[in-house]
mmCIF file with all atom_site columns, C-alpha atoms in Angstrom:
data_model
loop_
_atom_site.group_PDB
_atom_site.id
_atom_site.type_symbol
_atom_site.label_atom_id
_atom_site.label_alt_id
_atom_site.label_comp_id
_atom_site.label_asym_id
_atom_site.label_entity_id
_atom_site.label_seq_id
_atom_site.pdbx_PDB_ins_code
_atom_site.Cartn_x
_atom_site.Cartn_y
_atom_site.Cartn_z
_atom_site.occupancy
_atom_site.B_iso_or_equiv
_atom_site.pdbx_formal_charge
_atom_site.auth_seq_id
_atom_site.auth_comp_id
_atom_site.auth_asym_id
_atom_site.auth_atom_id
_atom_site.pdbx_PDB_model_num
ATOM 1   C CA . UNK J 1 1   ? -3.436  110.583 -10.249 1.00 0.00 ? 1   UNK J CA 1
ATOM 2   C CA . UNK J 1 2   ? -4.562  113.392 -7.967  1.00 0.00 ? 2   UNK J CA 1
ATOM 3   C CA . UNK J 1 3   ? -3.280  114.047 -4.482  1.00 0.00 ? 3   UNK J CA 1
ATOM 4   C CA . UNK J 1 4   ? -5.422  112.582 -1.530  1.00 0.00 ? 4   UNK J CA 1
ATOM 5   C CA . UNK J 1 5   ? -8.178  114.611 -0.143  1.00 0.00 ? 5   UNK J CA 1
ATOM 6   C CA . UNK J 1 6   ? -6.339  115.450 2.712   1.00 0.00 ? 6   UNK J CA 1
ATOM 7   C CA . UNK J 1 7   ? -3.091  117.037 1.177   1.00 0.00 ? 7   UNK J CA 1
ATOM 8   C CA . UNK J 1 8   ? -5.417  118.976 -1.061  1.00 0.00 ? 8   UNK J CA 1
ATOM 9   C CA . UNK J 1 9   ? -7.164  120.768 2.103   1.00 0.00 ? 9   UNK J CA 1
ATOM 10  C CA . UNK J 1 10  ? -3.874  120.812 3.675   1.00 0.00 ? 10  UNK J CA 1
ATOM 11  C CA . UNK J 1 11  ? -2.299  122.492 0.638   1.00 0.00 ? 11  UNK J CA 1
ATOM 12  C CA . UNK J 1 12  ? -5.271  124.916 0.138   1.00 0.00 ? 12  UNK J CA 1
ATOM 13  C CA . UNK J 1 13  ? -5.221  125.923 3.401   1.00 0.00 ? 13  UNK J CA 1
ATOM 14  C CA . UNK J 1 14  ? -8.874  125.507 4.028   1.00 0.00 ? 14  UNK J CA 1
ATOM 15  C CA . UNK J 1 15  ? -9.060  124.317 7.682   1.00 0.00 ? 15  UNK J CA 1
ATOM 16  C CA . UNK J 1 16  ? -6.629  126.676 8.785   1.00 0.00 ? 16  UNK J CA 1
ATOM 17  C CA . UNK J 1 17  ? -8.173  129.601 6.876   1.00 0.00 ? 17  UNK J CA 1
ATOM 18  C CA . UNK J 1 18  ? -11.873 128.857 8.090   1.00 0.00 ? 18  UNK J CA 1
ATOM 19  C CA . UNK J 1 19  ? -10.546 128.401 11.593  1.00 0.00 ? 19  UNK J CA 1
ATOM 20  C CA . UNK J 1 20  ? -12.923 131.118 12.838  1.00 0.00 ? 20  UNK J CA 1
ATOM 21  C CA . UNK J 1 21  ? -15.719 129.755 11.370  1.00 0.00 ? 21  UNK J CA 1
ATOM 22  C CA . UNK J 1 22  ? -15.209 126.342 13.162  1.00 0.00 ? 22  UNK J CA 1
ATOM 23  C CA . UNK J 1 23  ? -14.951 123.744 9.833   1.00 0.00 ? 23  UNK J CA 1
ATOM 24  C CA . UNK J 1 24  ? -15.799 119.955 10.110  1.00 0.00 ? 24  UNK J CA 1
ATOM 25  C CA . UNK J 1 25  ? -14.608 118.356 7.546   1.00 0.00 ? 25  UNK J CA 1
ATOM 26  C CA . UNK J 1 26  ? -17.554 115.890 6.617   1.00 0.00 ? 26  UNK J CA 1
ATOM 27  C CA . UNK J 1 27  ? -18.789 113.459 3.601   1.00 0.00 ? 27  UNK J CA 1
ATOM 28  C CA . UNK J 1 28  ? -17.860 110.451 2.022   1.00 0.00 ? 28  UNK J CA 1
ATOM 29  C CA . UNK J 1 29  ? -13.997 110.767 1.864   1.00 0.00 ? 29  UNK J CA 1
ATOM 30  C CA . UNK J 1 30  ? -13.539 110.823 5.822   1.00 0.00 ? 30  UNK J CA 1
ATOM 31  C CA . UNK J 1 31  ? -16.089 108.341 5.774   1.00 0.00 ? 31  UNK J CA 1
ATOM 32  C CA . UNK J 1 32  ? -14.302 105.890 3.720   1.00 0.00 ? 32  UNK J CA 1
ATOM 33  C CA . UNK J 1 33  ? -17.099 105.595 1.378   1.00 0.00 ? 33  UNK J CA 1
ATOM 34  C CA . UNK J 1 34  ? -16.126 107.719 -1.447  1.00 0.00 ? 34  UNK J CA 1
ATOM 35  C CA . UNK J 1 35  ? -16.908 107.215 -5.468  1.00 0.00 ? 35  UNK J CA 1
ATOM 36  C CA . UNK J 1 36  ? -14.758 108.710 -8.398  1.00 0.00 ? 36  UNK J CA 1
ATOM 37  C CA . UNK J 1 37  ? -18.006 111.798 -7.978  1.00 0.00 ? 37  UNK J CA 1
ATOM 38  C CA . UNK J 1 38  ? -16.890 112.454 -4.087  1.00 0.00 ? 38  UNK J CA 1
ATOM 39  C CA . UNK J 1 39  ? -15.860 115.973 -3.347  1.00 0.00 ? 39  UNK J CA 1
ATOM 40  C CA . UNK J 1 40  ? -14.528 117.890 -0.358  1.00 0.00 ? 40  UNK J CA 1
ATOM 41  C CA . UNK J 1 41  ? -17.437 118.803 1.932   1.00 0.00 ? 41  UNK J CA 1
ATOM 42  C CA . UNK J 1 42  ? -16.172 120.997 5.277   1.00 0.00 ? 42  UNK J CA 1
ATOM 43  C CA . UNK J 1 43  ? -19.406 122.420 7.562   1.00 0.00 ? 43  UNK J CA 1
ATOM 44  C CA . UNK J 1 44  ? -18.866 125.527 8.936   1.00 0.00 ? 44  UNK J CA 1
ATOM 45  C CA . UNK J 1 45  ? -20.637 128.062 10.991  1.00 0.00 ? 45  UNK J CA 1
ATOM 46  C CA . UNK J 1 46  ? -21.092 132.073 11.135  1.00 0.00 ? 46  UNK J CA 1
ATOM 47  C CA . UNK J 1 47  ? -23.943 134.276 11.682  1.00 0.00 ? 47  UNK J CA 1
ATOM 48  C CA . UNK J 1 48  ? -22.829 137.008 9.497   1.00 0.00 ? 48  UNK J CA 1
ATOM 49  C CA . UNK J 1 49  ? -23.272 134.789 6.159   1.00 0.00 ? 49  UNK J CA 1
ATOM 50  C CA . UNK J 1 50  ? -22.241 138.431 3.951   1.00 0.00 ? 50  UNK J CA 1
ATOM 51  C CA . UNK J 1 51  ? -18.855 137.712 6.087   1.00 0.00 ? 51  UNK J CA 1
ATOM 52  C CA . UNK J 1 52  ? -18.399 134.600 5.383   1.00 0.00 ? 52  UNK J CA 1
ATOM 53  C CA . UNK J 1 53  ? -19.246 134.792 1.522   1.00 0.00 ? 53  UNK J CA 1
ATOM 54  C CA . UNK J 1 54  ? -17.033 137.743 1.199   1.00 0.00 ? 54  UNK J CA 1
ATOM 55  C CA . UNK J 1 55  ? -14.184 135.918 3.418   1.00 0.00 ? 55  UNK J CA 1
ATOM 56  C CA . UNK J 1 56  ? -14.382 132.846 1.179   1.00 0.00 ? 56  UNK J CA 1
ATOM 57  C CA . UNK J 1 57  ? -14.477 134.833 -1.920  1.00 0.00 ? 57  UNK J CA 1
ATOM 58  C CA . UNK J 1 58  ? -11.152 136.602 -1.268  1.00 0.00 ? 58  UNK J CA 1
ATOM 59  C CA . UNK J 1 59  ? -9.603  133.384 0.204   1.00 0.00 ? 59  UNK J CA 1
ATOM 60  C CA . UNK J 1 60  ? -11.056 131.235 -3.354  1.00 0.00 ? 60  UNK J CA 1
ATOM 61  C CA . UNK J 1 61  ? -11.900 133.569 -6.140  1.00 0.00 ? 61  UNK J CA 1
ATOM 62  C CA . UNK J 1 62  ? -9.139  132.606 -8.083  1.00 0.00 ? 62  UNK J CA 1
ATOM 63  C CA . UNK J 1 63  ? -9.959  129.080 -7.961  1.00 0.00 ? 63  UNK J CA 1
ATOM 64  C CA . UNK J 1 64  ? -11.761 126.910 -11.153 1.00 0.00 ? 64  UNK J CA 1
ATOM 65  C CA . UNK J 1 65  ? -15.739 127.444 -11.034 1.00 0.00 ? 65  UNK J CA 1
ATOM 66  C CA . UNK J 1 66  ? -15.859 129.676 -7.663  1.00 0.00 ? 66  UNK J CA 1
ATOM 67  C CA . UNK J 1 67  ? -19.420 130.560 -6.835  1.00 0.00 ? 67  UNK J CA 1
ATOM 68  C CA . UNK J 1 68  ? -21.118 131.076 -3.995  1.00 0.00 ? 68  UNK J CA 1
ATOM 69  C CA . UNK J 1 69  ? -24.883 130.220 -3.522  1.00 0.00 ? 69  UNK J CA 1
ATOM 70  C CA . UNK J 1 70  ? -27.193 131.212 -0.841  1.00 0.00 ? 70  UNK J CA 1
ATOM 71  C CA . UNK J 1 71  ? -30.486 129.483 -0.101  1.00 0.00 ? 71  UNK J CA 1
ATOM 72  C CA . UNK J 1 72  ? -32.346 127.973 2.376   1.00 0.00 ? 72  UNK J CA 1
ATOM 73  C CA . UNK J 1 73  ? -31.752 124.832 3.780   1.00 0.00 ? 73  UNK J CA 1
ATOM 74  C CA . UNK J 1 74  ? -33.535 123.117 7.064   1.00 0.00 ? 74  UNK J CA 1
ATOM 75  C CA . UNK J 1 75  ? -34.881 126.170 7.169   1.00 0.00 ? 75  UNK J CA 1
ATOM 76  C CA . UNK J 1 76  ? -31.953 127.934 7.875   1.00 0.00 ? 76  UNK J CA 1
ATOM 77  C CA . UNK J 1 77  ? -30.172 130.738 5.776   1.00 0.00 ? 77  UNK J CA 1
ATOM 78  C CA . UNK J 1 78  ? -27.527 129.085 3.896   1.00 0.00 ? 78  UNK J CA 1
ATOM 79  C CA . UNK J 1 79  ? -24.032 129.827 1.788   1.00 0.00 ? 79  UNK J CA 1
ATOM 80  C CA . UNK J 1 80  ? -22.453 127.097 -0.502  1.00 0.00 ? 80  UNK J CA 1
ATOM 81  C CA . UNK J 1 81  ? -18.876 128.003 -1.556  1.00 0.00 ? 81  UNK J CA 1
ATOM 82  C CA . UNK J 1 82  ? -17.681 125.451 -4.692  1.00 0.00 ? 82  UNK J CA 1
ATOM 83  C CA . UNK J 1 83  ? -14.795 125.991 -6.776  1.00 0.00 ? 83  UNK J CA 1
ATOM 84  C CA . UNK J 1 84  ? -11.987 123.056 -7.975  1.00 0.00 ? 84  UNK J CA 1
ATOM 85  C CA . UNK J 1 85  ? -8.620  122.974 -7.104  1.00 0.00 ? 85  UNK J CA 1
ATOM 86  C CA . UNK J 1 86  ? -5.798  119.928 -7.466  1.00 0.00 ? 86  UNK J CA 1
ATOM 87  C CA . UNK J 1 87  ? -8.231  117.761 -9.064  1.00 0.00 ? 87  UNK J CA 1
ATOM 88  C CA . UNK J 1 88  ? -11.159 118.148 -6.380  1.00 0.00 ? 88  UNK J CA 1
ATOM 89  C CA . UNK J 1 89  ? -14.314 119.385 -6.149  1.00 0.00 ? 89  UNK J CA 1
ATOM 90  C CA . UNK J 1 90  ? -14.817 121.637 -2.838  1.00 0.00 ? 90  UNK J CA 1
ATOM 91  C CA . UNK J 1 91  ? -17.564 121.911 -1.562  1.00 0.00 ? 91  UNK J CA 1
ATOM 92  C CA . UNK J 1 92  ? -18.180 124.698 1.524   1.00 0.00 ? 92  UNK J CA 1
ATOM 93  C CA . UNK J 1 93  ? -21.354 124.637 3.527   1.00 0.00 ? 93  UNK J CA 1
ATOM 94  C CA . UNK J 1 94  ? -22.234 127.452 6.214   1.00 0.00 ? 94  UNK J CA 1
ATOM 95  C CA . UNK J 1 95  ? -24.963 128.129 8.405   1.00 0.00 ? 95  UNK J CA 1
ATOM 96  C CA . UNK J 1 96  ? -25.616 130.732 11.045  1.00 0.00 ? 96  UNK J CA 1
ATOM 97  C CA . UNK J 1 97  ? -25.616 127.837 13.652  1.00 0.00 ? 97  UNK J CA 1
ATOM 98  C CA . UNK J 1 98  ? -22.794 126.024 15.448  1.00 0.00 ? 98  UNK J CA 1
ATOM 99  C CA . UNK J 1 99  ? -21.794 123.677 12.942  1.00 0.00 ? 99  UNK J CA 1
ATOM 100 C CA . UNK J 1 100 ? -22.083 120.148 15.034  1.00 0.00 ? 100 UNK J CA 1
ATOM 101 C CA . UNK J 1 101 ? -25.893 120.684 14.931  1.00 0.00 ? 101 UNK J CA 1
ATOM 102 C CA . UNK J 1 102 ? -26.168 120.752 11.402  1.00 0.00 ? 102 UNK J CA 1
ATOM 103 C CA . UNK J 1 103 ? -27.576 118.037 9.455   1.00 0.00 ? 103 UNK J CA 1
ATOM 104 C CA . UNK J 1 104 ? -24.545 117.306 7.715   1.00 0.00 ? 104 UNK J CA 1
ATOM 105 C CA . UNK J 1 105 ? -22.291 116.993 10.706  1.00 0.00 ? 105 UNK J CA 1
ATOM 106 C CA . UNK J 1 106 ? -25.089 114.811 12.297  1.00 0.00 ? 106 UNK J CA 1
ATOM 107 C CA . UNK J 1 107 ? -25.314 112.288 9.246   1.00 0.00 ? 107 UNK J CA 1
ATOM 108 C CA . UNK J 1 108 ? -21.946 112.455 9.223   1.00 0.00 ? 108 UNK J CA 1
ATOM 109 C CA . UNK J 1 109 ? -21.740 111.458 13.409  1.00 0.00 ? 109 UNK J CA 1
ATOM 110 C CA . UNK J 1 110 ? -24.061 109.091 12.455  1.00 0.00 ? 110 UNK J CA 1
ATOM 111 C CA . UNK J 1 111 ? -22.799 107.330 9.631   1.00 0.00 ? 111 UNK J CA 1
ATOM 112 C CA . UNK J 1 112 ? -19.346 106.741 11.537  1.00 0.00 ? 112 UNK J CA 1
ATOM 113 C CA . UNK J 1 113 ? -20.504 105.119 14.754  1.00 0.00 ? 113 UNK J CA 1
ATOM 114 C CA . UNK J 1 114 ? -22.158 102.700 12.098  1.00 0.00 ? 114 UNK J CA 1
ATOM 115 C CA . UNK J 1 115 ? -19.271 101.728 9.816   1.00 0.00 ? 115 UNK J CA 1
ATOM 116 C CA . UNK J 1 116 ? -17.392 101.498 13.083  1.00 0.00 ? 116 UNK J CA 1
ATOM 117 C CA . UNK J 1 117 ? -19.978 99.274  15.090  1.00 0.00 ? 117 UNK J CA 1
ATOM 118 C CA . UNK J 1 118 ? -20.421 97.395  11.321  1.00 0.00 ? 118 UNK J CA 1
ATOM 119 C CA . UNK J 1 119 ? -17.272 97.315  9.784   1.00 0.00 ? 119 UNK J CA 1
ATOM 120 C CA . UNK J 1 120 ? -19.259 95.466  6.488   1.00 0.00 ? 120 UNK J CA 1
ATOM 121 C CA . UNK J 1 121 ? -21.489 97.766  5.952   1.00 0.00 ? 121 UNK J CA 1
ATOM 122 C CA . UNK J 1 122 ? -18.754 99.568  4.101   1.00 0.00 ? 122 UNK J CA 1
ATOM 123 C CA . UNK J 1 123 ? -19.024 97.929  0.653   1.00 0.00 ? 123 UNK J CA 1
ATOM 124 C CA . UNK J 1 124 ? -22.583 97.547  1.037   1.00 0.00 ? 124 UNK J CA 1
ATOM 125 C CA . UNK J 1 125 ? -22.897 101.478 1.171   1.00 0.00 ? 125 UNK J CA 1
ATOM 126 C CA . UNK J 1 126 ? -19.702 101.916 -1.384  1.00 0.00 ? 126 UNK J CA 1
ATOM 127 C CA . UNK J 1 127 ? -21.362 99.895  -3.765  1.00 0.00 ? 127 UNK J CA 1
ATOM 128 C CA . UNK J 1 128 ? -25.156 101.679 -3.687  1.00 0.00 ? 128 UNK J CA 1
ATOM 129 C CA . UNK J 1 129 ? -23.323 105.028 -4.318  1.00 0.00 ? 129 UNK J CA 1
ATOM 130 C CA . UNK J 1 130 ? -21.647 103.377 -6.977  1.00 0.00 ? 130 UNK J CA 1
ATOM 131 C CA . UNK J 1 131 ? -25.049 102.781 -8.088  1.00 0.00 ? 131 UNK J CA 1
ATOM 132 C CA . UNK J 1 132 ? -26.211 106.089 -8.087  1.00 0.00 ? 132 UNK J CA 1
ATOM 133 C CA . UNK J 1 133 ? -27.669 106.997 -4.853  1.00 0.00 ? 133 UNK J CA 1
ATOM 134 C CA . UNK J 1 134 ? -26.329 109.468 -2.335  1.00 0.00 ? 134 UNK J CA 1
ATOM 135 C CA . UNK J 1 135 ? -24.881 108.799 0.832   1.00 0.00 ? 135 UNK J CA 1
ATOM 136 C CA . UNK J 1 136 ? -27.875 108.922 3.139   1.00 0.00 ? 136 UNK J CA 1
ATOM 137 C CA . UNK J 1 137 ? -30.226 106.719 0.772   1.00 0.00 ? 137 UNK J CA 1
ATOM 138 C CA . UNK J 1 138 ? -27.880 104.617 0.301   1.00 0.00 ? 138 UNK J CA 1
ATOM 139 C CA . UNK J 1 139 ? -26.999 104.229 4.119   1.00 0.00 ? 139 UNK J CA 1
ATOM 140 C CA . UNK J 1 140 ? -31.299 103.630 4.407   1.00 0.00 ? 140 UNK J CA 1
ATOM 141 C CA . UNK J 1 141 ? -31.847 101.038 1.679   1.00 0.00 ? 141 UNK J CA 1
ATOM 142 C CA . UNK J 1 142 ? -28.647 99.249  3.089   1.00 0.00 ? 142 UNK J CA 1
ATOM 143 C CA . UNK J 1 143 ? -29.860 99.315  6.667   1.00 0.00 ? 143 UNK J CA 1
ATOM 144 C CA . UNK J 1 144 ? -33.200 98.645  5.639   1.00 0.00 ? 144 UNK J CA 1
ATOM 145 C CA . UNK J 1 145 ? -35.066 101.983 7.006   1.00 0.00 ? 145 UNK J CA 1
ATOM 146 C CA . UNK J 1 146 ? -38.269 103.178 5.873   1.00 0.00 ? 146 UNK J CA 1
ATOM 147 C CA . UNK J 1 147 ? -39.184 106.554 4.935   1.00 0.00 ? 147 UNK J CA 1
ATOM 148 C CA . UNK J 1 148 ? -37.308 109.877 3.865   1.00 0.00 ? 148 UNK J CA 1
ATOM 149 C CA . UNK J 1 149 ? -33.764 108.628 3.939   1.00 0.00 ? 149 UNK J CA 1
ATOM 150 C CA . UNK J 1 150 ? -32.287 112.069 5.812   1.00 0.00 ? 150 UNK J CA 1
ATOM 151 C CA . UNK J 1 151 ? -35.087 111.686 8.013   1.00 0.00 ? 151 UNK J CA 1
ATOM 152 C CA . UNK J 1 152 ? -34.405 107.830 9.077   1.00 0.00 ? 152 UNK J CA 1
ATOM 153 C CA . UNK J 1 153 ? -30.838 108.977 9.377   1.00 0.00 ? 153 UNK J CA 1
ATOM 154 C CA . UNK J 1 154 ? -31.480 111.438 11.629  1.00 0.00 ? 154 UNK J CA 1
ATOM 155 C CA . UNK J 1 155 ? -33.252 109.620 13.999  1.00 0.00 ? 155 UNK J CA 1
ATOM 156 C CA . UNK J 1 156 ? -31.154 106.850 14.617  1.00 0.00 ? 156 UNK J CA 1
ATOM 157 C CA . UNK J 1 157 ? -29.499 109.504 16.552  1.00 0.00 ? 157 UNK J CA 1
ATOM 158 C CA . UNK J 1 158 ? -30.714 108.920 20.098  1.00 0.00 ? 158 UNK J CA 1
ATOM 159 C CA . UNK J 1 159 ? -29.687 105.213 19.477  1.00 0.00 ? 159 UNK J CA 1
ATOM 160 C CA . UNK J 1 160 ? -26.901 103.694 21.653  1.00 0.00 ? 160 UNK J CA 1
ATOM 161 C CA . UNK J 1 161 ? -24.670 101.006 20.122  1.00 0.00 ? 161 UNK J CA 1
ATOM 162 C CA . UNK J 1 162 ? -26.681 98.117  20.837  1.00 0.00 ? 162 UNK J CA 1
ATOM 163 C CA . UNK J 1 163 ? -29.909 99.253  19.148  1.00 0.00 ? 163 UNK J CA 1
ATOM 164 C CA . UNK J 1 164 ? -27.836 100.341 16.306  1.00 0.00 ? 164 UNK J CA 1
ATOM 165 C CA . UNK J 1 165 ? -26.393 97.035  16.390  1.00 0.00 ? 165 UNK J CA 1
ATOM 166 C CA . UNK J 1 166 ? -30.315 95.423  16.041  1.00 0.00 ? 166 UNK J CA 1
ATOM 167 C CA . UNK J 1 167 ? -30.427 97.759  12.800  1.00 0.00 ? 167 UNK J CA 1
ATOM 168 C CA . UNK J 1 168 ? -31.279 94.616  9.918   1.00 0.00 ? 168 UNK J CA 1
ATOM 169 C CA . UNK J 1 169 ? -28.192 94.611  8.036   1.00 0.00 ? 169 UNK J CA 1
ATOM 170 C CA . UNK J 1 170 ? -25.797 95.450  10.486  1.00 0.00 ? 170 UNK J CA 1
ATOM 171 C CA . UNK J 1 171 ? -23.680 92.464  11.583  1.00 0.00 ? 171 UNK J CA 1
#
């Protein structure tokens, strides 16, 4: 049995060594929602992304599949950091914008003020990951939203608790 999610970033170090580059860590583990096929997914920010590929790469080299990816995503100059260590697959995301304005961290904002207005929705999510879908289509088909899934997500934003509450499929 592997350790929980949280000893493994505690033992890696990895809030504590992206401190500068203000890490949130995001996903279906915090969420409560996780599958055998979660990973560790921590947001962070930096507008010098050589730095922070070169920081990560001397912090995680050493680790089990380290690579580092670069691409464009939202458009928006990206780095993905993976590797695997104590049984988890890590997952680091960075973007040269503050990191709470990411889409991540704003599916991820999202997605806990509605398992904690809608407590059920829980399983209903857990079990259409289980199914195959990811997190945001899954959060869409259970609450019944139309559309591109990360899309719908994002603009339940603006919503306050009530209209959230009116979602169909919230109770």
């Amino acid at each position: 049995m592997r350790i929980s999610y949280e000893q493994a970033i505690e033992r890696l170090g990895l809030l504590a060594n992206l401190c500068s580059f203000d890490p949130i860590v995001i996903g279906t583990l915090p969420l409560g929602i996780d599958v055998s096929s979660s990973d560790i997914d921590i947001a962070c920010s930096c507008d010098d992304l050589d730095l922070f590929a070169d920081f990560t790469t001397r912090q995680y080299e050493s680790q089990d599949g380290f690579q580092v990816r670069h691409g464009i995503f939202q458009d928006h100059a990206s780095i993905v950091v993976q590797f695997k260590a104590l049984g988890w697959d890590v997952d680091i995301f960075c973007q040269p914008i503050p990191t709470a304005k990411q889409w991540g961290v704003r599916h991820f904002r999202i997605e806990q003020r509605l398992l904690a207005l809608s407590p059920s929705l829980k399983s209903t999510v857990t079990e259409l990951k289980r199914s195959g879908l990811k997190t945001e289509p899954a959060f869409a088909k259970a609450l019944g939203l139309s559309g591109e899934p990360y899309g719908a997500i994002l603009g339940l934003e603006q919503f306050d608790d009530r209209e959230l509450l009116a979602l169909s499929g919230i109770q």
